[in-house]
mmCIF file with all atom_site columns, C-alpha atoms in Angstrom:
data_model
loop_
_atom_site.group_PDB
_atom_site.id
_atom_site.type_symbol
_atom_site.label_atom_id
_atom_site.label_alt_id
_atom_site.label_comp_id
_atom_site.label_asym_id
_atom_site.label_entity_id
_atom_site.label_seq_id
_atom_site.pdbx_PDB_ins_code
_atom_site.Cartn_x
_atom_site.Cartn_y
_atom_site.Cartn_z
_atom_site.occupancy
_atom_site.B_iso_or_equiv
_atom_site.pdbx_formal_charge
_atom_site.auth_seq_id
_atom_site.auth_comp_id
_atom_site.auth_asym_id
_atom_site.auth_atom_id
_atom_site.pdbx_PDB_model_num
ATOM 1   C CA . MET A 1 1   ? -46.001 -3.072  11.747 1.00 0.00 ? 1   MET A CA 1
ATOM 2   C CA . TYR A 1 2   ? -44.835 -6.438  13.017 1.00 0.00 ? 2   TYR A CA 1
ATOM 3   C CA . TYR A 1 3   ? -47.204 -8.414  15.230 1.00 0.00 ? 3   TYR A CA 1
ATOM 4   C CA . GLY A 1 4   ? -45.638 -11.815 14.769 1.00 0.00 ? 4   GLY A CA 1
ATOM 5   C CA . PHE A 1 5   ? -43.988 -13.924 17.379 1.00 0.00 ? 5   PHE A CA 1
ATOM 6   C CA . ASN A 1 6   ? -40.316 -14.696 17.356 1.00 0.00 ? 6   ASN A CA 1
ATOM 7   C CA . HIS A 1 7   ? -39.583 -17.778 19.361 1.00 0.00 ? 7   HIS A CA 1
ATOM 8   C CA . ASN A 1 8   ? -35.803 -17.719 18.995 1.00 0.00 ? 8   ASN A CA 1
ATOM 9   C CA . TYR A 1 9   ? -35.246 -17.858 22.708 1.00 0.00 ? 9   TYR A CA 1
ATOM 10  C CA . HIS A 1 10  ? -36.971 -18.141 26.010 1.00 0.00 ? 10  HIS A CA 1
ATOM 11  C CA . PRO A 1 11  ? -34.988 -18.761 29.164 1.00 0.00 ? 11  PRO A CA 1
ATOM 12  C CA . GLN A 1 12  ? -37.083 -21.739 30.182 1.00 0.00 ? 12  GLN A CA 1
ATOM 13  C CA . HIS A 1 13  ? -36.161 -23.509 26.933 1.00 0.00 ? 13  HIS A CA 1
ATOM 14  C CA . ASN A 1 14  ? -32.459 -22.684 27.010 1.00 0.00 ? 14  ASN A CA 1
ATOM 15  C CA . GLN A 1 15  ? -31.411 -24.933 29.855 1.00 0.00 ? 15  GLN A CA 1
ATOM 16  C CA . TYR A 1 16  ? -32.201 -28.592 29.365 1.00 0.00 ? 16  TYR A CA 1
ATOM 17  C CA . SER A 1 17  ? -31.356 -29.978 32.729 1.00 0.00 ? 17  SER A CA 1
ATOM 18  C CA . HIS A 1 18  ? -32.455 -33.010 34.636 1.00 0.00 ? 18  HIS A CA 1
ATOM 19  C CA . GLY A 1 19  ? -31.021 -34.038 37.926 1.00 0.00 ? 19  GLY A CA 1
ATOM 20  C CA . GLY A 1 20  ? -28.316 -31.392 37.751 1.00 0.00 ? 20  GLY A CA 1
ATOM 21  C CA . THR A 1 21  ? -27.016 -32.470 34.328 1.00 0.00 ? 21  THR A CA 1
ATOM 22  C CA . ASP A 1 22  ? -26.927 -29.754 31.711 1.00 0.00 ? 22  ASP A CA 1
ATOM 23  C CA . TRP A 1 23  ? -27.436 -31.610 28.438 1.00 0.00 ? 23  TRP A CA 1
ATOM 24  C CA . ASN A 1 24  ? -25.875 -28.777 26.421 1.00 0.00 ? 24  ASN A CA 1
ATOM 25  C CA . THR A 1 25  ? -22.508 -28.890 28.162 1.00 0.00 ? 25  THR A CA 1
ATOM 26  C CA . HIS A 1 26  ? -22.700 -32.290 29.874 1.00 0.00 ? 26  HIS A CA 1
ATOM 27  C CA . THR A 1 27  ? -21.539 -30.772 33.123 1.00 0.00 ? 27  THR A CA 1
ATOM 28  C CA . PHE A 1 28  ? -23.007 -30.982 36.554 1.00 0.00 ? 28  PHE A CA 1
ATOM 29  C CA . ARG A 1 29  ? -24.209 -27.772 38.144 1.00 0.00 ? 29  ARG A CA 1
ATOM 30  C CA . GLU A 1 30  ? -27.092 -26.341 40.012 1.00 0.00 ? 30  GLU A CA 1
ATOM 31  C CA . ALA A 1 31  ? -29.898 -25.241 37.692 1.00 0.00 ? 31  ALA A CA 1
ATOM 32  C CA . LYS A 1 32  ? -30.936 -21.588 37.840 1.00 0.00 ? 32  LYS A CA 1
ATOM 33  C CA . SER A 1 33  ? -34.484 -20.742 38.710 1.00 0.00 ? 33  SER A CA 1
ATOM 34  C CA . LEU A 1 34  ? -36.699 -19.542 35.878 1.00 0.00 ? 34  LEU A CA 1
ATOM 35  C CA . PRO A 1 35  ? -36.922 -16.023 37.372 1.00 0.00 ? 35  PRO A CA 1
ATOM 36  C CA . ASP A 1 36  ? -33.120 -15.851 37.544 1.00 0.00 ? 36  ASP A CA 1
ATOM 37  C CA . GLN A 1 37  ? -32.869 -16.964 33.911 1.00 0.00 ? 37  GLN A CA 1
ATOM 38  C CA . TRP A 1 38  ? -35.307 -14.206 32.893 1.00 0.00 ? 38  TRP A CA 1
ATOM 39  C CA . VAL A 1 39  ? -33.443 -11.585 34.935 1.00 0.00 ? 39  VAL A CA 1
ATOM 40  C CA . GLU A 1 40  ? -30.197 -12.524 33.189 1.00 0.00 ? 40  GLU A CA 1
ATOM 41  C CA . TYR A 1 41  ? -31.919 -12.547 29.797 1.00 0.00 ? 41  TYR A CA 1
ATOM 42  C CA . ILE A 1 42  ? -33.402 -9.056  30.155 1.00 0.00 ? 42  ILE A CA 1
ATOM 43  C CA . GLN A 1 43  ? -30.155 -7.518  31.445 1.00 0.00 ? 43  GLN A CA 1
ATOM 44  C CA . PRO A 1 44  ? -29.564 -5.740  28.094 1.00 0.00 ? 44  PRO A CA 1
ATOM 45  C CA . LEU A 1 45  ? -32.887 -3.925  28.619 1.00 0.00 ? 45  LEU A CA 1
ATOM 46  C CA . VAL A 1 46  ? -31.870 -2.907  32.136 1.00 0.00 ? 46  VAL A CA 1
ATOM 47  C CA . ASP A 1 47  ? -28.454 -1.707  30.973 1.00 0.00 ? 47  ASP A CA 1
ATOM 48  C CA . ARG A 1 48  ? -30.006 0.321   28.165 1.00 0.00 ? 48  ARG A CA 1
ATOM 49  C CA . ALA A 1 49  ? -32.600 1.871   30.502 1.00 0.00 ? 49  ALA A CA 1
ATOM 50  C CA . LEU A 1 50  ? -29.878 2.908   32.961 1.00 0.00 ? 50  LEU A CA 1
ATOM 51  C CA . THR A 1 51  ? -27.919 4.520   30.133 1.00 0.00 ? 51  THR A CA 1
ATOM 52  C CA . GLU A 1 52  ? -30.996 6.434   28.992 1.00 0.00 ? 52  GLU A CA 1
ATOM 53  C CA . VAL A 1 53  ? -31.641 7.698   32.524 1.00 0.00 ? 53  VAL A CA 1
ATOM 54  C CA . GLU A 1 54  ? -28.109 9.114   32.551 1.00 0.00 ? 54  GLU A CA 1
ATOM 55  C CA . GLU A 1 55  ? -28.839 10.800  29.196 1.00 0.00 ? 55  GLU A CA 1
ATOM 56  C CA . GLY A 1 56  ? -31.782 12.614  30.744 1.00 0.00 ? 56  GLY A CA 1
ATOM 57  C CA . ILE A 1 57  ? -34.651 10.785  29.014 1.00 0.00 ? 57  ILE A CA 1
ATOM 58  C CA . ASN A 1 58  ? -37.851 11.595  30.904 1.00 0.00 ? 58  ASN A CA 1
ATOM 59  C CA . LEU A 1 59  ? -39.124 8.791   33.082 1.00 0.00 ? 59  LEU A CA 1
ATOM 60  C CA . THR A 1 60  ? -42.580 8.573   31.507 1.00 0.00 ? 60  THR A CA 1
ATOM 61  C CA . HIS A 1 61  ? -41.046 7.824   28.134 1.00 0.00 ? 61  HIS A CA 1
ATOM 62  C CA . LEU A 1 62  ? -38.433 5.544   29.651 1.00 0.00 ? 62  LEU A CA 1
ATOM 63  C CA . PHE A 1 63  ? -41.035 3.441   31.442 1.00 0.00 ? 63  PHE A CA 1
ATOM 64  C CA . GLN A 1 64  ? -43.225 3.224   28.340 1.00 0.00 ? 64  GLN A CA 1
ATOM 65  C CA . GLU A 1 65  ? -40.305 2.197   26.171 1.00 0.00 ? 65  GLU A CA 1
ATOM 66  C CA . PHE A 1 66  ? -38.966 -0.494  28.455 1.00 0.00 ? 66  PHE A CA 1
ATOM 67  C CA . ILE A 1 67  ? -42.276 -1.916  29.610 1.00 0.00 ? 67  ILE A CA 1
ATOM 68  C CA . LEU A 1 68  ? -43.224 -2.308  25.936 1.00 0.00 ? 68  LEU A CA 1
ATOM 69  C CA . SER A 1 69  ? -39.844 -3.950  25.318 1.00 0.00 ? 69  SER A CA 1
ATOM 70  C CA . GLY A 1 70  ? -40.480 -6.328  28.212 1.00 0.00 ? 70  GLY A CA 1
ATOM 71  C CA . VAL A 1 71  ? -43.868 -7.274  26.771 1.00 0.00 ? 71  VAL A CA 1
ATOM 72  C CA . LEU A 1 72  ? -42.229 -8.064  23.440 1.00 0.00 ? 72  LEU A CA 1
ATOM 73  C CA . VAL A 1 73  ? -39.545 -10.148 25.142 1.00 0.00 ? 73  VAL A CA 1
ATOM 74  C CA . GLY A 1 74  ? -42.347 -12.101 26.817 1.00 0.00 ? 74  GLY A CA 1
ATOM 75  C CA . GLN A 1 75  ? -43.797 -12.738 23.367 1.00 0.00 ? 75  GLN A CA 1
ATOM 76  C CA . GLY A 1 76  ? -40.541 -14.216 22.091 1.00 0.00 ? 76  GLY A CA 1
ATOM 77  C CA . PHE A 1 77  ? -38.452 -11.289 20.856 1.00 0.00 ? 77  PHE A CA 1
ATOM 78  C CA . THR A 1 78  ? -34.834 -11.055 21.951 1.00 0.00 ? 78  THR A CA 1
ATOM 79  C CA . PRO A 1 79  ? -34.092 -7.973  24.068 1.00 0.00 ? 79  PRO A CA 1
ATOM 80  C CA . GLU A 1 80  ? -32.296 -6.419  21.107 1.00 0.00 ? 80  GLU A CA 1
ATOM 81  C CA . GLN A 1 81  ? -35.211 -7.096  18.737 1.00 0.00 ? 81  GLN A CA 1
ATOM 82  C CA . ALA A 1 82  ? -37.648 -5.697  21.294 1.00 0.00 ? 82  ALA A CA 1
ATOM 83  C CA . ILE A 1 83  ? -35.714 -2.438  21.648 1.00 0.00 ? 83  ILE A CA 1
ATOM 84  C CA . GLU A 1 84  ? -35.459 -2.148  17.870 1.00 0.00 ? 84  GLU A CA 1
ATOM 85  C CA . GLN A 1 85  ? -39.207 -2.677  17.441 1.00 0.00 ? 85  GLN A CA 1
ATOM 86  C CA . VAL A 1 86  ? -40.135 -0.087  20.069 1.00 0.00 ? 86  VAL A CA 1
ATOM 87  C CA . GLU A 1 87  ? -37.756 2.399   18.455 1.00 0.00 ? 87  GLU A CA 1
ATOM 88  C CA . LYS A 1 88  ? -39.459 1.779   15.091 1.00 0.00 ? 88  LYS A CA 1
ATOM 89  C CA . TRP A 1 89  ? -42.842 2.441   16.704 1.00 0.00 ? 89  TRP A CA 1
ATOM 90  C CA . GLU A 1 90  ? -41.457 5.583   18.313 1.00 0.00 ? 90  GLU A CA 1
ATOM 91  C CA . LYS A 1 91  ? -40.198 6.901   14.970 1.00 0.00 ? 91  LYS A CA 1
ATOM 92  C CA . GLY A 1 92  ? -43.289 5.902   13.033 1.00 0.00 ? 92  GLY A CA 1
ATOM 93  C CA . GLU A 1 93  ? -46.724 4.898   14.078 1.00 0.00 ? 93  GLU A CA 1
ATOM 94  C CA . SER A 1 94  ? -46.846 5.635   17.820 1.00 0.00 ? 94  SER A CA 1
ATOM 95  C CA . LYS A 1 95  ? -47.902 9.192   18.451 1.00 0.00 ? 95  LYS A CA 1
ATOM 96  C CA . LEU A 1 96  ? -48.001 8.558   22.206 1.00 0.00 ? 96  LEU A CA 1
ATOM 97  C CA . LEU A 1 97  ? -44.350 7.445   22.289 1.00 0.00 ? 97  LEU A CA 1
ATOM 98  C CA . GLN A 1 98  ? -43.408 10.471  20.210 1.00 0.00 ? 98  GLN A CA 1
ATOM 99  C CA . GLN A 1 99  ? -45.288 12.772  22.599 1.00 0.00 ? 99  GLN A CA 1
ATOM 100 C CA . SER A 1 100 ? -43.740 11.275  25.726 1.00 0.00 ? 100 SER A CA 1
ATOM 101 C CA . LYS A 1 101 ? -40.253 11.472  24.219 1.00 0.00 ? 101 LYS A CA 1
ATOM 102 C CA . ALA A 1 102 ? -40.763 15.203  23.563 1.00 0.00 ? 102 ALA A CA 1
ATOM 103 C CA . MET A 1 103 ? -41.793 15.844  27.195 1.00 0.00 ? 103 MET A CA 1
ATOM 104 C CA . LYS A 1 104 ? -39.226 17.343  29.548 1.00 0.00 ? 104 LYS A CA 1
#
C-alpha cells in the first residue's frame, strides 16, 4: 500500500502570477481563483464519475471511490494517480470498496 505524498502538482503552485503577469508565459491576464484552479484540476475525476454513473455503478460505491480520489488529490496525487490508487485498493486490500461495488 502506498501512503506517500506526491507533490507533482497543486493548483496553487501552478500559476506564478503577480500583478496580472503570468511568469510562465509572460502574458498579462486575470489570475484564476484558487477554487477555480482546483475545479479545473479535478475535472478528470468529475468526467470519470459521470461516465461511471452512465454505466450503472451504484451511487454508494461511486461516492466512496471519488471522495477517496479527492482526498488523495488533496494530498498531492494527480487525478489520474488518485483513480489508479483507489482502483488498486478496490481490487486488493479494501473489503469495503469491494462490498460496495458488488451492491446493486
